[in-house]
XYZ file of C-alpha atoms in Angstrom:
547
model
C 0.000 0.000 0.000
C 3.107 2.274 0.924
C 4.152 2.001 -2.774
C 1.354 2.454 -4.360
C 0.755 5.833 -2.315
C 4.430 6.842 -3.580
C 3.689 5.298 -7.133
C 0.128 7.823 -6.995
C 1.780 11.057 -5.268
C 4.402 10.630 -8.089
C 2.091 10.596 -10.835
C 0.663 13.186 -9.484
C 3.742 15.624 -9.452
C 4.574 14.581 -13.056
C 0.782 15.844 -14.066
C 1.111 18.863 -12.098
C 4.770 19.555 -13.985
C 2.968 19.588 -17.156
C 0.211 21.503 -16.156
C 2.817 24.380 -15.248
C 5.014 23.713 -18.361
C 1.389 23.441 -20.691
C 0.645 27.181 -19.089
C 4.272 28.513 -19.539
C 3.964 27.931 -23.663
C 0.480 29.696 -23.550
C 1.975 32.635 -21.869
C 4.783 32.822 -24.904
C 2.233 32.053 -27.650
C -0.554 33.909 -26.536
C 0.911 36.933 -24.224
C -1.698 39.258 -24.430
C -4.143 37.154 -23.271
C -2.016 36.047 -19.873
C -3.880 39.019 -18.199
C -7.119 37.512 -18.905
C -6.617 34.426 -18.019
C -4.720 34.381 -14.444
C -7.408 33.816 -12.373
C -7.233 30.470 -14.112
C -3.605 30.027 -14.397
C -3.339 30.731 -10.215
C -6.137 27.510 -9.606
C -3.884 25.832 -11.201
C -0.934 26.465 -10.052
C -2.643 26.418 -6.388
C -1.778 22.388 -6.392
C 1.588 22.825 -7.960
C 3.591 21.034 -4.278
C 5.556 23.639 -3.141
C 7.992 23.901 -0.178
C 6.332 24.597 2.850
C 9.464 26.222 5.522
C 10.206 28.455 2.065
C 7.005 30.242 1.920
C 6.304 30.153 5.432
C 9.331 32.491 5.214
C 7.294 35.399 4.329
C 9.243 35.919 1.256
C 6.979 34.898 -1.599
C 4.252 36.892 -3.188
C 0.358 35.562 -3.466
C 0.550 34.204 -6.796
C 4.025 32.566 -6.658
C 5.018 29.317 -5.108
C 8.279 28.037 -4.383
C 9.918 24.920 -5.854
C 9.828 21.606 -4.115
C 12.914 19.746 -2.870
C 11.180 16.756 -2.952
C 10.832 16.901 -6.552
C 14.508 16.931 -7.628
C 15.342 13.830 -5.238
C 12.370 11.698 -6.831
C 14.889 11.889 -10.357
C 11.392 12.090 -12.434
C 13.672 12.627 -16.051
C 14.294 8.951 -15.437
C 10.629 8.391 -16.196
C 8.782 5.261 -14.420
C 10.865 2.564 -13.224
C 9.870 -0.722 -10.668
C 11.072 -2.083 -7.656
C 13.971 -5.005 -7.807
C 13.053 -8.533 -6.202
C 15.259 -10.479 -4.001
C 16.894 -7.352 -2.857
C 19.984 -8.534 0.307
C 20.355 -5.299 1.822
C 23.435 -6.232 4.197
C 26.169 -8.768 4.693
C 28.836 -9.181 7.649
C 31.763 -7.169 7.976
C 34.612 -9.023 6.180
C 32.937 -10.759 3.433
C 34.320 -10.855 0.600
C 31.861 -10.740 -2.999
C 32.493 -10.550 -6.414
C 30.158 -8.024 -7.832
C 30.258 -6.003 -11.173
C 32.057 -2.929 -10.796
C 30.852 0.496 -11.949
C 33.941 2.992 -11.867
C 32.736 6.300 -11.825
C 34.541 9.718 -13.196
C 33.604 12.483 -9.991
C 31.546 10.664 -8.638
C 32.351 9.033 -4.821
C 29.195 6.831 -3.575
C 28.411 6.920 0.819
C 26.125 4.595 2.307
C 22.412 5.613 2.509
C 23.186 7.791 -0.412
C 21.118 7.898 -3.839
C 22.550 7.265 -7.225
C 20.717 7.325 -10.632
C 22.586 5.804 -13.405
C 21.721 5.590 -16.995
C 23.153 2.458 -19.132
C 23.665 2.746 -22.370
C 27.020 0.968 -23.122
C 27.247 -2.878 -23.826
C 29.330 -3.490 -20.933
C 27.493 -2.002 -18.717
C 24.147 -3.349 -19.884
C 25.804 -6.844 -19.096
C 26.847 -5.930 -15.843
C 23.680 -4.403 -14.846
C 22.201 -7.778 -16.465
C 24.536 -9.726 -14.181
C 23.809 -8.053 -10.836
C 20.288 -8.761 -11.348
C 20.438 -12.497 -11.165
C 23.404 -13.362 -9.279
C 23.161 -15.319 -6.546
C 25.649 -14.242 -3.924
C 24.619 -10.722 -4.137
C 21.383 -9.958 -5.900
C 20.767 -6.580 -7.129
C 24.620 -5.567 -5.526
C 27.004 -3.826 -7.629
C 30.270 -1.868 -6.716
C 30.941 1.432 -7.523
C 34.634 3.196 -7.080
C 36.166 6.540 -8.063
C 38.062 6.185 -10.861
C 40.100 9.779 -11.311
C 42.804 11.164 -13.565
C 46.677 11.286 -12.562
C 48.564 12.964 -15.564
C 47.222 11.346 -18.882
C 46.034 7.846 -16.890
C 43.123 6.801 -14.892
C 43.467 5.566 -11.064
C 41.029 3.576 -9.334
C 40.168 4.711 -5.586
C 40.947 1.419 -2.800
C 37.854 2.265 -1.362
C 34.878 2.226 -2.620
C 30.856 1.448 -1.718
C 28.196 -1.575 -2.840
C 24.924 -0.159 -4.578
C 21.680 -1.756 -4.250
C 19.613 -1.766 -7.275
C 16.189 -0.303 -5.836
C 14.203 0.639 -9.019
C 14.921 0.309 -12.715
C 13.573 0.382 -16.185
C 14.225 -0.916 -19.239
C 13.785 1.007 -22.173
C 13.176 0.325 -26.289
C 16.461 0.567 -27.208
C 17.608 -1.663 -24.570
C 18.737 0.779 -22.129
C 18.805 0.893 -18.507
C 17.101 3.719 -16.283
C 18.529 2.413 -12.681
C 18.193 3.970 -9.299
C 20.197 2.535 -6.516
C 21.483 3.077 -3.040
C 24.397 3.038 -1.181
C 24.641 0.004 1.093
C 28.368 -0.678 2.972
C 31.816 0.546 2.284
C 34.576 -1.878 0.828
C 38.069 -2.623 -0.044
C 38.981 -3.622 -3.700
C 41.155 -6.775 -3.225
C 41.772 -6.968 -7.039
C 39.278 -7.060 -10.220
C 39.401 -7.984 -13.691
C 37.539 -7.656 -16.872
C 34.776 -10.403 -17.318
C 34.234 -12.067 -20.531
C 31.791 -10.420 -21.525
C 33.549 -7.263 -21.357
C 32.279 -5.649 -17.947
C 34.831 -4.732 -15.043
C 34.290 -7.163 -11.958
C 36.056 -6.887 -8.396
C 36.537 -9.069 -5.855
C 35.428 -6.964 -2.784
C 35.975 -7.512 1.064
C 33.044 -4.970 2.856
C 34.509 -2.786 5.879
C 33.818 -4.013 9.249
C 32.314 -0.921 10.547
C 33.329 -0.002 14.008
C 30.855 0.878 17.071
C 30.408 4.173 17.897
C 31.118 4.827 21.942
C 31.140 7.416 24.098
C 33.980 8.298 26.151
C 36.558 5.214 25.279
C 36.374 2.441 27.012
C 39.852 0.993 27.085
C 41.341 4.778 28.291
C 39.437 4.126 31.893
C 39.255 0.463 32.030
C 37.315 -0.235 34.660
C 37.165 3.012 36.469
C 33.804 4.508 36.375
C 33.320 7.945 37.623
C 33.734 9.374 40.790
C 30.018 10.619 41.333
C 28.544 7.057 41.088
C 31.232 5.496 44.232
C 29.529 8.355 46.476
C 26.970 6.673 48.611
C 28.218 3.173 47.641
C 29.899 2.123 50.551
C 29.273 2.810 54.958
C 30.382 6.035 55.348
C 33.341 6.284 57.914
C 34.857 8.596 60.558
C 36.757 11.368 59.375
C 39.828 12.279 60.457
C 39.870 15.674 59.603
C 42.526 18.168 60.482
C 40.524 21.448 59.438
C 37.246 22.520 61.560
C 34.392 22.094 59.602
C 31.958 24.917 58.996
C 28.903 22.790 59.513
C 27.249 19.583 59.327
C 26.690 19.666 55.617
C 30.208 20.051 55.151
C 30.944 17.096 58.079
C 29.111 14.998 55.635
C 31.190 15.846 52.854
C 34.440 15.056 54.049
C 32.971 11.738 55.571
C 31.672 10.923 51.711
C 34.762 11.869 50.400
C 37.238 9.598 53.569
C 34.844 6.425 52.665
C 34.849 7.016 48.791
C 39.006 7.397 49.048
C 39.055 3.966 51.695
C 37.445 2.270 48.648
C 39.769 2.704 45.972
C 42.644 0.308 45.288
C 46.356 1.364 45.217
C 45.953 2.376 41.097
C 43.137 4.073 41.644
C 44.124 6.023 44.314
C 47.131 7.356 42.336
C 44.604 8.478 39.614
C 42.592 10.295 41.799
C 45.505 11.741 44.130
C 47.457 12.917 40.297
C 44.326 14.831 39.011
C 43.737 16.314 42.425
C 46.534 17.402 43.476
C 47.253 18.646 39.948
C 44.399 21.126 40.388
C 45.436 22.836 43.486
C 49.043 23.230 42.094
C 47.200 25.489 39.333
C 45.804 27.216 42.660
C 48.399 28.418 43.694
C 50.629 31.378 42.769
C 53.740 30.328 44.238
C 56.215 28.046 41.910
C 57.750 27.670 45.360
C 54.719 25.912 46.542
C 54.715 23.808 43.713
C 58.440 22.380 44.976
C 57.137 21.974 48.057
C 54.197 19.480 46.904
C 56.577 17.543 44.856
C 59.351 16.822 47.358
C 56.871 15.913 49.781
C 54.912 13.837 47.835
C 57.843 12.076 46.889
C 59.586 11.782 50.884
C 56.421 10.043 51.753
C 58.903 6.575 51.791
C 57.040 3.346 52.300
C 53.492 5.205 52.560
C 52.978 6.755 48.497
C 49.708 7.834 49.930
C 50.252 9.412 53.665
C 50.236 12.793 51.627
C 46.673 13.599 50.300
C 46.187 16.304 48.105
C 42.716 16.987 49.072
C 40.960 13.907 50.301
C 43.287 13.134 53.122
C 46.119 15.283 54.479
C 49.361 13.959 55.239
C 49.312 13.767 58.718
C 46.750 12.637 61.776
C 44.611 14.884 63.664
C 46.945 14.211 66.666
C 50.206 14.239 63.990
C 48.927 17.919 63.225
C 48.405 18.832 66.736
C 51.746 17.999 67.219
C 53.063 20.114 64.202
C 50.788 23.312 65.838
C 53.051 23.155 69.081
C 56.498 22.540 67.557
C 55.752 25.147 64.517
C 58.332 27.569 66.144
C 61.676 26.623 65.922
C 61.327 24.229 63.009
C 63.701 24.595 59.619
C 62.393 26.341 57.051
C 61.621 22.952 55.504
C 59.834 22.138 57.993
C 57.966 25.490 58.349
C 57.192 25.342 54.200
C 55.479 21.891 54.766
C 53.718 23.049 57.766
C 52.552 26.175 55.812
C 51.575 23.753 52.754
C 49.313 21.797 54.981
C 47.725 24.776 56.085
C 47.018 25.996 52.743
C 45.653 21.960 51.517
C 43.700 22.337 53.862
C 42.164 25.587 53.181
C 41.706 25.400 50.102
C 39.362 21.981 50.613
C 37.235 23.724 53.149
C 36.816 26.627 50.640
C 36.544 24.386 47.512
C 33.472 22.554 46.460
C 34.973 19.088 45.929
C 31.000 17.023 44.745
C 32.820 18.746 40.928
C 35.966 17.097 41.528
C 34.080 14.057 41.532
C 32.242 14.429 38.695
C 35.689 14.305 36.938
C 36.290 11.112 35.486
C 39.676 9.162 36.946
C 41.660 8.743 34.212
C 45.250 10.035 33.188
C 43.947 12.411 30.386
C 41.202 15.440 31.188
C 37.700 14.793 30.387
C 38.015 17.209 27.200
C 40.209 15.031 25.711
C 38.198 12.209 25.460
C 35.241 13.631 24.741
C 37.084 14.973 21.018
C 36.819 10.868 20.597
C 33.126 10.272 21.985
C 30.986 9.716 19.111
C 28.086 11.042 20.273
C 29.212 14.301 21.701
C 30.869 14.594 18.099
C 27.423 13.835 16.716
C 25.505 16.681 18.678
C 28.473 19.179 17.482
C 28.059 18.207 13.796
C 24.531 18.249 14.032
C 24.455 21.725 15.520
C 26.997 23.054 12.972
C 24.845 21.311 10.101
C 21.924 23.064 11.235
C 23.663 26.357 11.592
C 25.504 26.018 8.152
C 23.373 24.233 5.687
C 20.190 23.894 7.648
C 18.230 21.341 5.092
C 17.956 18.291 5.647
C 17.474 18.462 9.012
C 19.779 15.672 11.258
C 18.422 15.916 14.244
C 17.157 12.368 13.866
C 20.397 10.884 13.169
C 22.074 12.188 17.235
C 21.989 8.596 18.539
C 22.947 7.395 15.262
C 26.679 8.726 14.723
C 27.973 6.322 12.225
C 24.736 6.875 9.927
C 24.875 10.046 10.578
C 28.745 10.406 9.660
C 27.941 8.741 6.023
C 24.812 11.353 5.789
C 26.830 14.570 6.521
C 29.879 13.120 4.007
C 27.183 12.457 1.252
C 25.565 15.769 1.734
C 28.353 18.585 2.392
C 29.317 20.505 -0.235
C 33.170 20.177 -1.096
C 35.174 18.779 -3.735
C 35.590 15.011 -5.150
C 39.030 14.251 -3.207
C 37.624 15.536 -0.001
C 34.790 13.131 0.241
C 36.974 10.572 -1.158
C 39.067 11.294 1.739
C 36.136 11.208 4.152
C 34.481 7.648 2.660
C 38.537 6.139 3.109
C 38.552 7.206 7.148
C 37.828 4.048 9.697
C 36.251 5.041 13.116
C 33.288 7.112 13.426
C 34.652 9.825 15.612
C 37.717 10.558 13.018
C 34.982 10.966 10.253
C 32.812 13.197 12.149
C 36.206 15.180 13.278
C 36.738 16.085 9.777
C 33.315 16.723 8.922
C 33.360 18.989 11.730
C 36.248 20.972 10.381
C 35.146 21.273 6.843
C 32.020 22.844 8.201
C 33.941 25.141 10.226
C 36.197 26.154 7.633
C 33.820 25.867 4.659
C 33.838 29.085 3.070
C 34.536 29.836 -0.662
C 33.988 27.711 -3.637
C 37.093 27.603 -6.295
C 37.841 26.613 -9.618
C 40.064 23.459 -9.599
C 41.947 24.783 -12.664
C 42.224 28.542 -11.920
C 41.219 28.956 -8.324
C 38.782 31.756 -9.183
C 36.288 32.340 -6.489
C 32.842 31.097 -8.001
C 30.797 30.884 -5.127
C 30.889 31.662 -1.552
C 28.557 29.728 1.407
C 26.844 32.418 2.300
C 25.028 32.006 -1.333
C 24.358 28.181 -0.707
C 20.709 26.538 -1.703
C 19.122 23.206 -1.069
C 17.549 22.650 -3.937
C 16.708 18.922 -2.982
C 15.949 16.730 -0.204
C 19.196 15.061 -0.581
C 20.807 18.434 0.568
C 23.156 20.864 -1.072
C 24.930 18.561 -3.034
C 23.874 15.583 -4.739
C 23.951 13.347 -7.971
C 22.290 13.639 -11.310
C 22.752 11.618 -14.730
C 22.605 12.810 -17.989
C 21.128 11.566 -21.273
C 24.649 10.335 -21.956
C 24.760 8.079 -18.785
C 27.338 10.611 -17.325
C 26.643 11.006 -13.463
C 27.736 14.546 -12.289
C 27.475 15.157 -8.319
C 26.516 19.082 -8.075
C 26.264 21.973 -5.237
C 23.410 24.154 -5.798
C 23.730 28.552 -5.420
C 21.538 31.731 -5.351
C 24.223 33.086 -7.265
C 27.776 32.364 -8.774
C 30.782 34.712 -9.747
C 33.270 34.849 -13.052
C 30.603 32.118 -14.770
C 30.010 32.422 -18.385
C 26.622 31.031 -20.209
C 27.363 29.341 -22.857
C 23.932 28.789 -25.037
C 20.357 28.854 -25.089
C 17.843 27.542 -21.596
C 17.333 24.239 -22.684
C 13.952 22.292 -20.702
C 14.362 18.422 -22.188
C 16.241 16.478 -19.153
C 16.250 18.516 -16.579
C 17.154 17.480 -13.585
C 14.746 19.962 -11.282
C 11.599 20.266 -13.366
C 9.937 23.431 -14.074
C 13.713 24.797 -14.563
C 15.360 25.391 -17.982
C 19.088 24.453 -18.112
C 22.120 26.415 -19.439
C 25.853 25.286 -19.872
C 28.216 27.261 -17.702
C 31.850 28.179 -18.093
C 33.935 29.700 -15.608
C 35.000 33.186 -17.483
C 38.408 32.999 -16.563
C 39.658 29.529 -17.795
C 36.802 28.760 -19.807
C 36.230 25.001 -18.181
C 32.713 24.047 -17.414
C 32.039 24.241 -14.329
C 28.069 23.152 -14.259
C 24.739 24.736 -14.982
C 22.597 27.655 -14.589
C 18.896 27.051 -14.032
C 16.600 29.199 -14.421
C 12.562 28.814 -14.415
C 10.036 28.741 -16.917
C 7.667 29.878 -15.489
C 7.369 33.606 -13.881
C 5.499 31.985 -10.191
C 7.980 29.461 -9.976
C 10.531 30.551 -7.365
C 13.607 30.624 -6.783
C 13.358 32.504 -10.489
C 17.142 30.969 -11.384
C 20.580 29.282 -9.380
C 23.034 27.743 -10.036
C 24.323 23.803 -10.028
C 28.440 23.335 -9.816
C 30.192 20.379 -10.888
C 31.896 18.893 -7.272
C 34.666 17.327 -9.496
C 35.106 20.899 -10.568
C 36.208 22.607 -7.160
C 39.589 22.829 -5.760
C 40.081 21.007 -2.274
C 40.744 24.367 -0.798
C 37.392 26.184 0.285
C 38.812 28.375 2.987
């Protein structure tokens, strides 16, 4: 029933395309009777699906409707196509398949990504033919960057499996194929089949776990706030007066959480500590102090507490307040070092010490691995930054979330390369972090003219601000959409067969200063339909540096 909704909203669309294109001629053929007739024209364009946060905006007039995102992502210039049977959406990390292999000119595949192909060539045809009805992997084929070093062609080492969702076989034999990006491999080696299609022998990634704060950099140690309470509380033996019962109760929490730690975990706790009061301090000479008395402790490490316990007895200190006078100045410094422990942990709210976890490094420093810290950051930056689609969904999801971001961010071809070759989910969301933070200006690989800038990016699909398209010629181009674009060059007349976001007209464009093409400019064809024109650039087409 699902499908058939889709199948019927689909239709749908296509009808209401025409309907808009039908009215677009009659205004060119017929212009002086446009005035006449737009009562008519707007009750039809009423049901045109528009895109609901973009008018809410304010920004649109009565009679004009902006374009909808959903459209572009539904790849209607493919025309009809049907679901594949016998689909095997996943295998284990490790195995290894033999699978056609599509290698791809600018053009690097993520998981959960789309990609429309369209096959024309014989070889392809067979390998399409192949993936069909194989057995091992039905409906699976591979698909790697191939890119240009001097006058040769270099095949990436990583690349991802495809899962034929939808296709359609034309007159002429043809293929219109829609597929999806299932799991990330390795290419062990391939070869050319006899029937004159590449094939690989593939060995899928074992995909790590994401985690929070890493396990093995604790152990077993678990936070300091969860001991508290655990064990009998015991008697202090407390050196400084206490200021009230409240505070009594601290330092008996804190005497029975230190009895409960073992010899390691002691050290931990004592190190991070003791390290904080030393930043206390003003005094590098107090800073000697703690050392050489830490260290003179002899065959008690531990008869020196930084803040939990103090290095002597209540009747040791006594002791220490009668002698003071007359002691060496050693003597005197420790004394005075005591004093000063001691203030500072009747002064000093120690329940955030606890909080700290006990390991060697500070908490910041593993939370730049924890995968779902990373995940909120990137999500909040996305949000910020591009905005559409939203990712909210994907915060407890950081690895799928990862692939999204990398399929979706607009930079060039060897950057996402880069980011689909990276193991561990908190490396890849590093990056993507950093590319988001440094994203700024869009260049021309060849010249490194300034095209575009962020500021002047536009989703112009639910797939995001960059995504893939496929020509009449079965070449895939992967494009970042603009408001507007600087130093381009139209080459041509607005052309309207095969384009890619209907009710838009498309137009070659150059970049003026070393006259490569660099993509597209789209503009409407019909007056209501807004955005009235932007602009589509070719991601193999940008230089790595977007600063």
């Amino acid at each position: 029933m699902d499908d058939e909704r889709i199948r019927e909203r689909e239709r749908l669309q296509i009808e209401q395309i025409r309907e808009l294109d039908f009215e677009e001629l009659q205004v060119e053929e017929v212009d002086d009777l446009h005035d006449s007739d737009s009562d008519d024209n707007n009750d039809d364009l009423s049901s045109f699906p528009f895109s609901s946060h973009a008018q809410a905006s304010g920004n649109l007039g009565d009679d004009e409707l902006m374009f909808n995102p959903a459209l572009a992502s539904l790849h209607m210039y493919l025309g009809e196509v049907e679901d594949t049977q016998n689909r095997v959406s996943f295998v284990d990390g490790g195995t290894v398949l033999k699978i056609p292999l599509f290698y791809l000119e600018g053009v690097v595949l993520f998981p959960e990504a789309t990609l429309p192909l369209r096959i024309i060539q014989p070889s392809f045809l067979a390998a399409v033919e192949r993936a069909l009805n194989q057995a091992n992997a039905p409906s699976t084929i591979g698909v790697i960057r191939v890119y240009r070093e001097g006058a040769q062609f270099k095949y990436a080492s990583v690349g991802t499996t495809a899962e034929i969702r939808q296709y359609r076989r034309l007159g002429d034999g043809s293929f219109n194929v829609i597929t999806r990006g299932q799991q990330r491999f390795r290419l062990k080696h391939r070869w050319t089949d006899v029937e004159g299609f590449t094939c690989g022998e593939v060995q899928i990634v074992d995909e790590d776990v994401p985690l929070r704060t890493p396990r093995d950099a604790f152990g077993k140690l678990v936070p300091l706030s969860k001991l508290r309470g655990r064990y009998p509380l015991g008697t202090a033996s407390l050196s400084t007066p206490l200021r009230d019962m409240d505070a009594q109760s601290e330092a008996n929490s804190e005497e029975s959480f230190e009895s409960a730690l073992s010899p390691s975990e002691k050290r931990l706790h004592y190190s991070v500590v003791d390290s904080i009061f030393c930043n206390s301090t003003s005094s590098d000479d107090d800073q000697v102090v703690s050392t050489s008395t830490v260290q003179s402790s002899g065959s008690n490490p531990y008869s020196l507490r930084s803040i939990g316990c103090l290095a002597s007895s209540h009747d040791n200190e006594n002791e220490d307040e009668q002698s003071a006078i007359g002691k060496t100045p050693v003597s005197q410094e420790k004394y005075q070092k005591q004093n000063r422990l001691a203030s500072f942990r009747q002064n000093t709210d120690l329940s955030r010490f606890r909080m700290t976890p006990r390991a060697f490094w500070p908490f910041w420093a593993y939370r730049m691995f924890d995968s779902y810290y990373l995940a909120q950051r990137a999500v909040d930056l996305w949000k910020q930054i591009v905005g559409v689609p939203n990712m909210e969904a994907f915060v407890n999801k950081p690895d799928i979330l990862s692939f999204s971001i990398a399929s979706k961010i607009p930079v060039s071809e060897s950057i996402r390369q880069e980011l689909l070759e990276l193991d561990g989910v908190s490396y890849r969301l590093q990056r993507e972090i950093e590319l988001l933070e440094s994203f700024d200006r869009v260049r021309c690989i060849h010249c490194q003219t300034v095209i575009a800038r962020r500021k002047d990016m536009l989703v112009m699909s639910n797939e995001g601000p960059l995504g893939a398209y496929v020509n009449p010629y079965g070449y895939v181009h992967e494009i970042m959409t603009f408001y507007k674009a600087n130093d381009i060059a139209l080459r041509g007349r607005p052309v309207k067969k095969d384009s890619w976001f209907p009710g838009y007209a498309w137009t070659i464009a150059n970049c003026a200063t070393c006259e490569t093409q660099l993509g597209w400019h789209f503009t409407a064809t019909n007056k209501k339909l807004k955005p009235s024109s932007f602009w589509a650039v070719r991601g193999s087409q940008v230089a790595d540096d977007m600063r």
